[in-house]
Coordinates of C-alpha atoms in Angstrom, one line a residue:
M13 CA 82.4 79.6 57.4
D14 CA 82.9 82.4 59.9
E15 CA 86.5 83.7 58.5
R16 CA 88.3 86.4 59.2
T17 CA 92.0 88.4 57.4
R18 CA 94.8 87.7 58.8
A19 CA 95.0 91.1 60.5
E20 CA 91.8 90.3 62.7
V21 CA 92.5 87.8 63.6
E22 CA 95.4 88.5 65.0
R23 CA 93.8 91.6 66.4
A24 CA 92.0 88.8 67.9
E25 CA 94.8 86.3 69.1
A26 CA 96.0 90.1 70.7
A27 CA 92.5 90.4 72.6
I28 CA 93.2 87.2 73.9
V29 CA 96.7 86.9 75.0
E30 CA 95.7 90.5 76.9
H31 CA 92.6 89.9 78.5
Y32 CA 93.2 85.7 78.9
P33 CA 92.5 85.9 82.5
R34 CA 89.3 88.0 82.5
L35 CA 87.6 86.2 79.4
V36 CA 88.4 82.6 82.0
R37 CA 86.9 84.3 84.4
L38 CA 83.9 85.7 82.1
T39 CA 83.4 82.1 80.6
Y40 CA 84.0 79.8 83.5
L41 CA 81.1 82.3 85.7
V42 CA 78.5 81.0 82.7
L43 CA 79.2 78.2 82.8
P44 CA 77.0 75.8 84.7
P45 CA 78.2 75.1 88.2
S46 CA 76.6 71.7 88.1
M47 CA 79.6 71.1 85.8
G48 CA 82.0 71.0 88.6
R49 CA 85.1 72.9 89.6
H50 CA 87.6 71.1 87.6
R51 CA 85.3 70.6 84.7
R52 CA 84.4 74.1 84.7
V53 CA 88.0 75.6 85.4
L54 CA 89.0 72.9 82.2
T55 CA 86.1 74.4 79.7
A56 CA 86.5 77.9 80.6
H57 CA 89.8 77.6 78.8
R58 CA 89.5 75.6 76.1
L59 CA 86.1 78.1 75.7
V60 CA 88.1 81.2 75.7
Q61 CA 91.1 79.4 74.1
R62 CA 88.9 77.9 70.5
A63 CA 87.7 82.1 71.0
L64 CA 90.9 83.0 67.8
P65 CA 88.5 83.3 64.5
R66 CA 89.6 81.5 61.3
T67 CA 91.8 82.6 59.2
R68 CA 90.3 83.3 55.5
L69 CA 93.7 84.6 52.9
R70 CA 92.1 85.1 50.2
R71 CA 89.2 87.7 49.4
P72 CA 85.3 86.3 48.4
D73 CA 83.5 87.3 44.4
G74 CA 87.2 86.8 42.7
G75 CA 88.8 89.7 44.7
L76 CA 86.5 92.3 44.5
P77 CA 86.8 94.7 47.2
A78 CA 83.7 94.6 50.0
Q79 CA 81.1 97.1 50.0
R80 CA 81.6 99.4 52.9
G81 CA 79.3 98.6 56.1
P82 CA 78.7 99.5 59.9
A83 CA 82.6 99.7 61.8
A84 CA 84.9 96.6 63.2
E85 CA 83.6 95.5 65.5
S86 CA 87.4 95.2 68.6
G87 CA 89.1 92.2 68.6
Y88 CA 88.1 92.2 72.4
D89 CA 84.1 92.9 71.6
E90 CA 84.8 90.3 69.0
V91 CA 86.7 87.0 71.3
R92 CA 84.3 87.8 74.5
L93 CA 81.3 87.0 72.1
R94 CA 82.8 84.1 71.0
A95 CA 83.4 82.3 74.4
L96 CA 80.7 83.8 75.7
R97 CA 78.1 82.3 72.8
P98 CA 79.2 78.3 73.6
A99 CA 79.3 79.1 77.8
L100 CA 75.7 79.7 77.4
A101 CA 75.3 76.9 75.5
H102 CA 76.7 74.3 78.1
E103 CA 73.6 75.5 80.7
G104 CA 71.3 72.6 77.7
G105 CA 74.4 70.0 78.1
P106 CA 78.0 70.7 76.7
G107 CA 78.4 69.3 73.1
R108 CA 80.3 66.4 72.0
G109 CA 83.1 64.8 70.1
V110 CA 84.8 68.1 70.5
A111 CA 88.3 67.4 72.1
V112 CA 88.8 68.2 75.8
M113 CA 92.2 70.6 76.2
P114 CA 93.4 71.5 77.9
L115 CA 93.5 67.6 79.0
V116 CA 95.2 67.3 82.5
W117 CA 95.3 63.7 83.8
G118 CA 95.8 62.4 87.3
L119 CA 94.8 65.9 88.8
R120 CA 91.6 67.6 90.0
L121 CA 91.4 71.5 89.5
F122 CA 89.6 74.1 91.5
P123 CA 90.0 77.9 92.5
R124 CA 91.1 78.8 95.3
A125 CA 88.0 78.4 98.8
G126 CA 87.0 81.7 99.5
G127 CA 84.8 82.3 102.6
A128 CA 81.4 83.1 103.8
D129 CA 80.5 85.1 101.3
E130 CA 81.5 83.6 98.5
L131 CA 79.8 80.6 98.9
A132 CA 76.9 82.1 99.5
L133 CA 76.8 83.8 96.0
D134 CA 78.1 80.6 93.7
Q135 CA 75.1 78.6 96.1
A136 CA 73.1 81.7 94.2
L137 CA 74.6 81.7 91.0
S138 CA 74.0 77.8 90.8
V139 CA 70.1 78.5 90.8
V140 CA 69.2 81.1 88.2
P141 CA 69.8 80.8 84.6
A142 CA 73.1 81.2 82.2
P143 CA 72.0 85.1 80.8
V144 CA 71.6 85.7 84.3
R145 CA 75.1 84.7 85.5
A146 CA 76.3 86.4 82.0
A147 CA 74.5 89.7 83.0
L148 CA 75.9 90.0 86.2
G149 CA 80.1 89.3 84.8
L150 CA 78.8 91.8 82.3
W151 CA 78.4 94.6 84.5
H152 CA 80.5 93.6 87.3
L153 CA 83.7 91.8 85.2
E154 CA 83.4 93.4 82.5
G155 CA 82.2 96.8 83.6
L156 CA 79.9 97.6 80.9
D157 CA 76.5 98.9 81.3
E158 CA 72.5 97.6 81.1
D159 CA 72.1 99.2 77.2
A160 CA 75.6 98.0 76.8
A161 CA 75.3 94.2 78.4
R162 CA 71.5 93.9 76.5
S163 CA 73.1 94.1 73.5
V164 CA 75.9 91.7 74.2
L165 CA 73.7 89.7 75.5
S166 CA 71.2 90.0 72.6
R167 CA 74.9 89.0 69.8
A168 CA 75.6 86.3 72.3
G169 CA 71.6 84.2 71.3
V170 CA 69.9 85.0 75.1
E171 CA 66.5 85.3 73.9
D172 CA 65.0 87.5 76.4
P173 CA 68.1 89.6 77.4
D174 CA 66.0 92.0 79.7
A175 CA 64.3 89.1 81.5
A176 CA 67.9 88.6 82.2
Q177 CA 69.8 91.5 83.7
R178 CA 66.3 91.9 86.1
A179 CA 67.3 88.8 87.9
A180 CA 70.0 89.4 88.4
A181 CA 69.3 92.7 89.5
Q182 CA 67.2 91.1 92.1
L183 CA 70.3 88.8 93.0
D184 CA 72.7 91.6 92.8
R185 CA 69.8 94.1 95.6
E186 CA 70.0 90.2 97.9
T187 CA 73.7 90.0 98.3
G188 CA 73.9 93.1 99.8
A189 CA 75.3 94.8 96.6
G190 CA 79.2 93.2 97.2
A191 CA 78.5 90.9 93.9
A192 CA 81.1 93.0 92.3
T193 CA 84.0 92.4 94.7
L194 CA 83.0 88.7 95.3
L195 CA 83.0 87.9 91.8
N196 CA 86.7 89.5 91.7
S197 CA 87.8 87.0 94.3
A198 CA 89.4 84.1 93.6
E199 CA 86.5 81.5 94.0
F200 CA 85.9 82.4 91.4
D201 CA 89.5 82.3 89.0
P202 CA 89.8 80.2 86.8
C203 CA 93.6 81.2 86.7
T204 CA 94.6 81.0 89.5
V205 CA 94.0 77.4 90.3
Q206 CA 95.5 74.6 93.5
T207 CA 95.7 70.8 92.4
R208 CA 94.6 67.4 94.6
P209 CA 95.6 64.7 93.3
T210 CA 92.7 61.8 91.6
D211 CA 92.0 58.4 92.8
L212 CA 95.4 57.7 92.9
L213 CA 95.4 53.3 93.6
R214 CA 93.1 53.5 90.2
R215 CA 95.8 56.2 88.9
R216 CA 99.1 54.1 89.0
Q217 CA 97.2 51.2 87.4
R218 CA 96.5 53.0 84.2
V219 CA 99.5 55.6 84.6
R220 CA 103.2 56.3 85.6
A221 CA 104.8 58.8 86.9
V222 CA 105.7 60.8 83.0
A223 CA 101.9 61.5 82.8
A224 CA 102.1 62.4 86.0
L225 CA 104.6 64.9 84.4
A226 CA 103.1 65.7 81.6
A227 CA 100.1 67.0 84.0
V228 CA 101.6 69.5 86.0
L229 CA 103.5 70.7 82.2
V230 CA 100.0 71.1 81.3
V231 CA 98.7 73.2 84.2
G232 CA 101.8 74.9 83.9
A233 CA 100.5 75.8 80.6
V234 CA 96.7 76.6 82.0
A235 CA 97.8 79.6 84.7
A236 CA 99.9 81.0 81.7
G237 CA 98.0 81.6 79.5
A238 CA 96.5 81.6 76.1
L239 CA 98.3 79.1 73.6
R240 CA 99.9 80.8 70.1
G241 CA 98.0 80.4 66.7
D242 CA 101.4 78.1 65.7
G243 CA 101.3 76.7 68.9
E244 CA 104.6 77.2 70.4
R245 CA 105.3 79.4 72.0
V246 CA 103.2 79.4 75.7
R247 CA 102.3 83.6 77.2
P248 CA 104.6 82.5 80.7
P249 CA 102.8 82.4 84.3
E250 CA 102.1 85.7 86.3
T251 CA 104.9 86.6 88.6
T252 CA 104.3 87.4 92.0
A253 CA 105.4 91.5 91.7
E254 CA 102.7 91.6 88.0
Q255 CA 100.0 90.1 90.3
A256 CA 100.4 92.9 93.0
L257 CA 100.6 95.6 90.1
D258 CA 97.3 94.3 88.1
P259 CA 94.0 96.7 89.3
G260 CA 92.0 93.7 88.5
R261 CA 93.3 91.5 91.8
L262 CA 93.0 94.3 94.2
V263 CA 91.2 93.0 97.1
R264 CA 87.2 94.8 97.6
T265 CA 86.2 94.3 101.2
P266 CA 82.1 94.2 101.2
N267 CA 80.2 97.1 102.7
E268 CA 78.4 95.4 104.7
Q269 CA 81.6 92.3 106.4
W270 CA 82.4 96.2 109.3
T271 CA 79.1 94.0 111.1
D272 CA 80.1 91.2 111.3
T273 CA 83.8 90.2 111.6
S274 CA 85.6 90.2 115.2
R275 CA 89.0 92.3 113.0
V276 CA 87.2 96.1 113.6
D277 CA 90.6 97.3 111.6
F278 CA 91.5 98.9 108.5
T279 CA 91.0 94.9 106.8
A280 CA 87.3 95.5 107.3
W281 CA 86.8 98.6 105.5
P282 CA 84.7 99.1 102.0
A283 CA 86.4 99.9 98.9
R284 CA 84.9 103.8 98.5
G285 CA 85.4 107.3 95.7
R286 CA 84.0 107.4 92.7
Q287 CA 87.0 106.2 91.2
A288 CA 87.3 103.0 92.9
G289 CA 86.1 101.5 89.5
D290 CA 88.8 103.3 87.1
R291 CA 90.9 101.0 86.4
E292 CA 93.4 102.8 84.4
L293 CA 94.0 105.4 87.5
L294 CA 94.5 102.2 90.2
A295 CA 97.1 101.1 87.2
R296 CA 98.7 104.2 87.9
A297 CA 99.3 104.3 91.1
L298 CA 100.3 100.6 91.6
R299 CA 103.0 101.7 88.8
V300 CA 104.1 104.3 91.3
W301 CA 104.2 102.6 93.8
A302 CA 106.3 99.7 93.1
A303 CA 108.7 101.7 90.4
P304 CA 107.9 106.4 91.6
P305 CA 109.9 108.1 89.1
A306 CA 112.3 110.6 89.4
D307 CA 110.4 113.2 90.3
A308 CA 108.2 112.3 92.0
R309 CA 107.6 113.4 96.1
I310 CA 108.0 110.3 99.2
T311 CA 106.7 110.4 102.6
A312 CA 107.1 107.9 104.6
A313 CA 106.1 107.9 108.8
V314 CA 109.2 106.6 110.3
G315 CA 109.6 102.9 110.3
A316 CA 107.5 102.5 107.3
S317 CA 108.9 101.0 104.6
T318 CA 108.6 102.2 100.7
R319 CA 109.3 99.3 99.7
P320 CA 107.0 98.2 96.4
P321 CA 103.9 95.2 97.0
D322 CA 104.7 92.1 97.9
H323 CA 101.4 90.7 97.2
P324 CA 98.1 92.5 95.5
P325 CA 97.1 95.2 98.4
Q326 CA 93.5 96.1 99.2
L327 CA 91.6 98.9 98.1
L328 CA 90.7 101.4 100.8
Y329 CA 89.8 105.1 98.8
A330 CA 89.8 106.5 94.9
G331 CA 88.2 109.7 94.4
L332 CA 89.0 113.3 93.1
I333 CA 89.9 115.5 97.2
D334 CA 89.7 118.7 96.4
N335 CA 91.1 119.4 92.6
V336 CA 93.8 115.8 93.8
L337 CA 92.7 112.3 92.2
V338 CA 93.6 110.2 95.7
V339 CA 94.0 106.3 95.5
V340 CA 94.5 104.5 99.2
L341 CA 96.1 101.2 99.8
H342 CA 95.6 98.3 102.2
D343 CA 98.4 96.0 102.5
G344 CA 98.0 94.7 105.5
E345 CA 101.0 96.1 106.7
R346 CA 100.6 100.1 105.4
L347 CA 99.0 102.7 104.4
V348 CA 99.7 104.4 101.2
R349 CA 98.3 107.7 100.0
Y350 CA 98.9 107.8 95.7
A351 CA 97.9 112.0 94.8
E352 CA 98.2 113.1 91.5
P353 CA 98.4 117.0 92.0
E354 CA 97.1 119.7 89.4
D355 CA 101.2 119.6 87.8
A356 CA 100.9 116.2 88.2
T357 CA 103.8 115.2 89.8
P358 CA 102.7 111.4 91.5
T359 CA 103.2 111.5 95.7
L360 CA 103.4 108.3 97.7
H361 CA 102.9 108.8 101.8
F362 CA 103.4 105.4 103.9
A363 CA 102.2 105.2 107.0
R364 CA 102.3 101.7 109.6
V365 CA 99.6 100.9 111.0
D366 CA 99.8 97.0 111.7
G367 CA 97.9 95.9 114.8
A368 CA 95.4 98.8 113.7
D369 CA 92.2 98.1 115.8
L370 CA 89.1 100.3 116.8
T371 CA 90.6 103.3 117.2
T372 CA 93.9 103.5 115.2
A373 CA 92.0 103.1 112.5
A374 CA 88.7 104.9 112.7
A375 CA 90.7 107.3 109.7
L376 CA 93.0 108.1 107.9
V377 CA 94.1 112.0 106.3
I378 CA 92.4 112.2 102.2
G379 CA 93.4 115.1 102.1
R380 CA 95.8 117.7 103.4
G381 CA 96.1 121.7 102.7
N382 CA 97.3 125.2 103.6
G383 CA 96.3 125.8 107.2
W384 CA 93.6 122.4 107.0
M385 CA 92.8 118.2 106.6
R386 CA 90.3 115.9 105.8
Y387 CA 89.5 112.7 107.4
L388 CA 87.9 109.9 105.2
L389 CA 86.3 108.0 108.6
A390 CA 86.3 104.0 109.3
P391 CA 82.3 102.9 108.6
W392 CA 81.6 102.2 111.4
I393 CA 82.0 106.0 112.6
S394 CA 78.9 107.0 113.0
D395 CA 79.6 111.2 113.7
I396 CA 82.2 113.5 114.2
A397 CA 83.0 116.6 115.8
T398 CA 85.6 118.8 116.5
R399 CA 87.0 120.1 119.6
D400 CA 89.2 122.4 121.0
L401 CA 92.1 120.7 123.5
L402 CA 92.6 123.9 124.8
A403 CA 89.4 124.9 125.9
P404 CA 88.0 121.9 127.7
A405 CA 85.2 123.3 128.4
A406 CA 84.1 124.6 125.5
P407 CA 81.0 122.9 123.5
V408 CA 81.4 120.4 120.6
H409 CA 81.3 121.0 116.6
G410 CA 79.4 118.7 114.8
L411 CA 80.9 117.8 111.0
H412 CA 79.1 117.3 107.9
V413 CA 80.1 113.9 106.7
A414 CA 80.0 112.8 102.1
P415 CA 78.0 110.0 102.1
D416 CA 81.3 108.4 101.0
G417 CA 83.1 108.8 104.6
V418 CA 85.2 112.1 103.8
T419 CA 84.6 115.1 106.0
D420 CA 83.8 118.5 105.3
R421 CA 87.6 120.4 106.1
I422 CA 88.4 120.8 109.4
P423 CA 91.5 123.5 110.9
T424 CA 95.3 122.0 112.3
P425 CA 96.9 122.2 114.7
P426 CA 99.6 125.2 114.2
E427 CA 103.3 125.2 113.1
E428 CA 106.0 124.5 115.2
G429 CA 106.9 128.0 115.8
A430 CA 103.6 129.4 115.2
G431 CA 102.4 130.1 119.3
C432 CA 99.9 127.4 120.9
G433 CA 96.4 129.5 120.6
R434 CA 94.2 127.0 120.1
W435 CA 94.6 123.0 119.3
P436 CA 91.8 121.7 117.6
V437 CA 90.7 117.5 117.7
A438 CA 88.5 115.2 116.6
Q439 CA 86.1 114.0 118.5
F440 CA 83.8 110.1 116.9
R441 CA 81.5 108.2 117.7
T442 CA 81.1 104.3 117.1
S443 CA 77.6 103.3 115.2
T444 CA 75.5 100.9 117.2
R445 CA 76.3 98.2 115.1
I446 CA 79.3 97.7 116.8
G447 CA 78.3 97.2 120.4
P448 CA 75.1 98.6 122.3
S449 CA 75.2 102.6 123.3
G450 CA 77.8 103.5 125.3
Q451 CA 79.7 100.1 125.0
V452 CA 82.7 101.8 122.9
P453 CA 82.5 105.7 124.3
P454 CA 83.0 108.6 122.3
F455 CA 86.7 109.7 122.0
L456 CA 90.0 111.4 120.6
V457 CA 92.6 111.7 117.5
A458 CA 94.5 114.9 117.2
D459 CA 96.3 115.4 113.3
L460 CA 100.0 114.9 113.9
D461 CA 101.1 115.9 110.0
D462 CA 100.9 111.1 109.6
L463 CA 98.4 109.8 107.4
V464 CA 97.0 108.9 110.4
P465 CA 95.9 110.5 113.2
V466 CA 97.0 109.9 117.2
H467 CA 94.6 108.0 119.1
L468 CA 94.7 110.5 122.7
T469 CA 93.3 109.1 125.6
Y470 CA 93.9 109.5 129.9
L471 CA 95.0 107.2 133.3
P472 CA 93.5 109.2 136.1
P473 CA 95.2 109.0 139.3
P474 CA 95.2 105.6 141.7
S475 CA 91.7 105.8 143.6
G476 CA 91.4 104.4 147.0
G477 CA 94.9 102.9 146.5
A478 CA 93.8 100.3 143.2
P479 CA 94.6 102.0 139.7
A480 CA 92.3 102.1 137.1
A481 CA 93.0 98.8 135.2
G482 CA 94.2 100.9 131.9
P483 CA 94.0 104.0 129.9
G484 CA 90.8 104.6 128.4
E485 CA 88.6 107.5 126.7
A486 CA 90.5 111.1 127.1
T487 CA 86.6 113.4 126.5
G488 CA 85.8 113.2 130.6
A489 CA 85.8 116.6 132.2
P490 CA 89.4 115.4 134.3
A491 CA 90.6 114.3 130.8
L492 CA 89.9 117.3 129.2
A493 CA 91.4 118.6 132.0
S494 CA 94.2 117.6 131.7
W495 CA 95.4 117.3 128.6
A496 CA 94.3 121.0 127.8
R497 CA 97.4 121.5 129.9
T498 CA 100.2 119.9 127.5
A499 CA 97.8 119.5 125.3
C500 CA 100.3 121.8 123.4
S501 CA 103.5 119.1 123.9
L502 CA 102.1 117.3 120.9
G503 CA 103.5 120.0 118.7
S504 CA 107.6 117.9 119.1
L505 CA 105.5 114.2 118.1
R506 CA 104.5 115.6 114.2
G507 CA 105.4 113.4 111.4
A508 CA 107.2 110.9 114.6
G509 CA 104.8 108.1 113.7
V510 CA 102.7 107.7 116.8
R511 CA 99.9 105.6 117.3
S512 CA 98.6 107.0 120.4
V513 CA 99.6 108.9 123.3
N514 CA 98.5 109.1 127.1
N515 CA 97.8 111.4 129.4
W516 CA 99.1 109.5 133.2
A517 CA 98.1 111.5 136.7
F518 CA 100.5 109.8 138.4
A519 CA 100.2 111.4 141.2
G520 CA 98.8 114.4 143.3
Q521 CA 101.1 116.7 146.1
R522 CA 99.5 119.1 148.4
L523 CA 102.2 121.9 148.0
P524 CA 103.9 123.6 151.1
E525 CA 102.6 126.7 152.6
D526 CA 98.9 126.4 151.5
G527 CA 99.7 126.5 147.7
G528 CA 97.1 124.1 146.8
S529 CA 97.1 121.0 144.5
A530 CA 99.2 120.4 141.9
T531 CA 99.8 117.2 139.8
W532 CA 102.0 115.4 138.6
V533 CA 101.4 113.6 134.7
C534 CA 103.3 112.0 132.5
T535 CA 102.5 112.2 128.4
R536 CA 103.0 108.9 126.7
A537 CA 103.9 108.1 123.3
D538 CA 103.9 105.6 121.5
T539 CA 104.7 104.7 117.8
W540 CA 103.6 102.4 115.6
R541 CA 107.1 100.7 115.6
G542 CA 106.9 99.6 119.3
P543 CA 109.8 102.0 120.7
G544 CA 107.9 104.7 122.8
S545 CA 109.0 108.5 124.6
V546 CA 107.7 110.3 127.3
T547 CA 107.5 113.4 129.2
L548 CA 106.6 114.2 133.1
R549 CA 105.2 117.4 133.8
F550 CA 104.2 118.8 137.5
L551 CA 100.7 121.2 136.9
P552 CA 100.4 123.6 140.0
P553 CA 97.2 125.7 140.8
A554 CA 96.9 127.9 137.1
A555 CA 94.5 130.7 136.3
R556 CA 94.0 129.1 132.6
P557 CA 93.2 126.1 131.7
A558 CA 95.6 125.6 129.7
D559 CA 98.9 127.1 131.9
P560 CA 101.1 124.3 130.8
G561 CA 103.6 124.3 133.9
Q562 CA 106.7 123.1 134.3
L563 CA 108.9 120.3 132.6
A564 CA 109.6 117.7 135.1
G565 CA 111.5 114.9 133.2
R566 CA 111.8 113.4 129.4
A567 CA 112.5 110.0 128.6
A568 CA 113.5 108.0 124.6
N569 CA 113.1 104.5 123.9
T570 CA 111.6 103.8 127.1
A571 CA 108.8 101.7 129.0
A572 CA 108.7 103.9 132.2
C573 CA 105.0 105.0 131.9
S574 CA 103.5 102.4 130.4
R575 CA 102.6 98.2 131.9
F576 CA 105.7 97.0 131.2
G577 CA 108.1 99.7 132.6
S578 CA 109.0 100.2 136.4
P579 CA 107.1 103.1 139.3
V580 CA 108.6 106.7 137.9
V581 CA 109.5 109.2 140.1
G582 CA 110.1 113.5 138.8
G583 CA 111.5 116.4 140.7
V584 CA 111.0 120.6 140.3
H585 CA 112.2 122.8 142.1
W586 CA 109.2 125.2 142.4
Q587 CA 108.8 128.9 144.6
A588 CA 105.7 129.6 146.9
K589 CA 103.7 133.1 147.2
S590 CA 106.0 133.9 149.5
G591 CA 109.2 133.5 147.7
K592 CA 110.7 131.1 148.8
W593 CA 112.0 127.8 146.6
Y594 CA 111.1 124.1 147.4
L595 CA 112.4 120.4 145.9
L596 CA 109.1 119.4 145.2
A597 CA 109.5 115.8 144.7
A598 CA 106.8 112.8 143.6
G599 CA 106.5 109.2 142.5
S600 CA 104.0 106.6 140.5
Q601 CA 101.9 103.8 142.6
G602 CA 105.5 100.9 144.3
V603 CA 107.7 104.3 145.3
G604 CA 106.9 103.6 149.2
G605 CA 109.6 106.1 149.7
L606 CA 112.1 109.5 148.1
D607 CA 116.0 110.9 149.2
A608 CA 117.0 113.6 148.2
T609 CA 120.7 113.8 147.9
G610 CA 123.7 116.6 146.4
G611 CA 122.3 120.6 146.7
V612 CA 119.1 119.3 148.2
R613 CA 119.3 116.3 151.0
A614 CA 116.2 115.1 152.3
T615 CA 113.9 112.5 152.8
G616 CA 110.3 111.8 152.5
H617 CA 107.9 108.3 153.5
G618 CA 105.8 108.9 150.6
N619 CA 105.3 108.6 147.2
T620 CA 105.4 112.9 147.8
L621 CA 109.1 115.2 148.8
A622 CA 108.7 118.8 149.5
A623 CA 112.3 120.5 151.3
P624 CA 113.3 123.9 151.1
A625 CA 116.1 125.2 148.6
G626 CA 118.3 127.4 147.0
R627 CA 116.6 128.0 143.3
D628 CA 119.2 126.0 141.4
A629 CA 120.4 124.2 144.3
P630 CA 120.8 120.3 142.5
A631 CA 119.7 117.8 143.6
E632 CA 119.2 114.5 142.7
V633 CA 116.1 112.9 143.5
A634 CA 115.8 108.3 144.3
G635 CA 112.0 106.4 144.7
R636 CA 113.0 103.5 147.2
L637 CA 110.6 100.5 145.9
A638 CA 109.0 98.1 148.1
D639 CA 111.2 94.7 147.3
G640 CA 114.9 97.2 148.6
G641 CA 114.9 98.3 145.1
S642 CA 115.5 102.2 143.6
V643 CA 114.1 103.9 140.4
H644 CA 116.0 107.7 139.3
A645 CA 114.5 111.0 138.4
L646 CA 113.6 111.4 134.9
R647 CA 116.3 114.9 133.5
P648 CA 114.5 117.5 131.9

């Protein structure tokens, strides 16, 4: 008989209790799909619960000590083998005469349904032998290499482990190397089940409400875990919070999902990085997120919550970046970057990213140092280059990207107060698998000390009386010329949780005394949480491409200069070459006239106004609208 000492049985029992969901998932995978999901769920639980060896109370051979031999295998290895053997034997038909335990009456149990990828994998698994399914499970669920998996298969009674592994490798290739992620999904989790009734009329004739109640209680025991050896206590079910901290439940998106989805955002990112399979690292990251230690450094963008995870998040990256272990997680609303620097003080960085899209989910900051940073790129970014916004005519410089999507170091903009001699930004180009070449133009992003870079756009002035359909990418010559003159103002937006910044050239104006043409620009910064801020600038002709012009107005928490805002008006005092001062004002489309009052009184019948005025003459400027309303100029 297969018996063990009391200590060995206790170790095996502890292994079953600790790794119960893992063992049941492996056993469920190996069992024949032809059994049906309900029977597979119950049988998987039964086989794992029956994997506990029996106890031997006395030593054999008159009580003499056993001879020395190879070191005993761990309790987990033994119970895994004891569950795997009968699961493999079910391929030829389950044994009879063994009571099914746990027993469920009146309900059908089955794991949660997955998507098309999970269904395709389940169909592929249904046509291969049990040893092939076992090999896949030992690789992707147990994390064993081929040699270790071969040993387990051989000891479990598989006649040709090598052939089973070759067939498993072929199936793995056919599924696009995404089997590891899919096998860890809810589709193959017999511990998280749904219930449906059986034939209600027939069941009502046979059993009454008490049977249904008993069935519900048994289902709770199935989902909770294994019965103790004495049959008196049951492992309590995992709470939602406990599930959120289980690295085995992390969501892992298949590598190629971004090519076949209408939702191109962080949910389409696959899990990358050499430590993506390091359960200990992932568990530490989740624990620190849930309960940060007292010495943890926590940074949160404005509007980003630091609350613990309330469901298993998605893994985006786990790896070593410049001698710092980094894990990036996504919970559908936030990005969380966990880092273990050399001083072992954990760091958490939170950023809000709900509503991200192809451009705003194109990259995140994976590492940062003194004067440099690195991006982790979305899988749909095919090319990255850097450029200096203050040098619009300078060519871009290509940047190397590692196979896991991490870029080389990129210079960061100067710190506040350190001058503004350069402003490096990144220029991204998307893969043609997202859309035909030219359909998605290159776009610019800027690092503003948040976890996610800021998308820079440009809206040209109305052409022929018709406004542009909306902001476009800031990579054309007019856009780059506009951004060269406003780039240094981006410094005031650092750490503010900004999602995108748009330069809108809302008006052009001929200057008095043949002073040339000026442009009025409204720079609007939109945050992830919703509110935006605007800065109006007056840009006269300049000797240098990066001349910042003159501040004309500011406003916070406003809809101005957005598609939801009303027309905008700005005014400044300007000195001509002759030394004479003027009040200049301009309004966006929809402004049919301008009026200046106070220290300067003047009226214009278009959307621009120029009137002689003292250098410091106070003036109030308002624009007249076609509907009879008015809009006042923003103040600096």
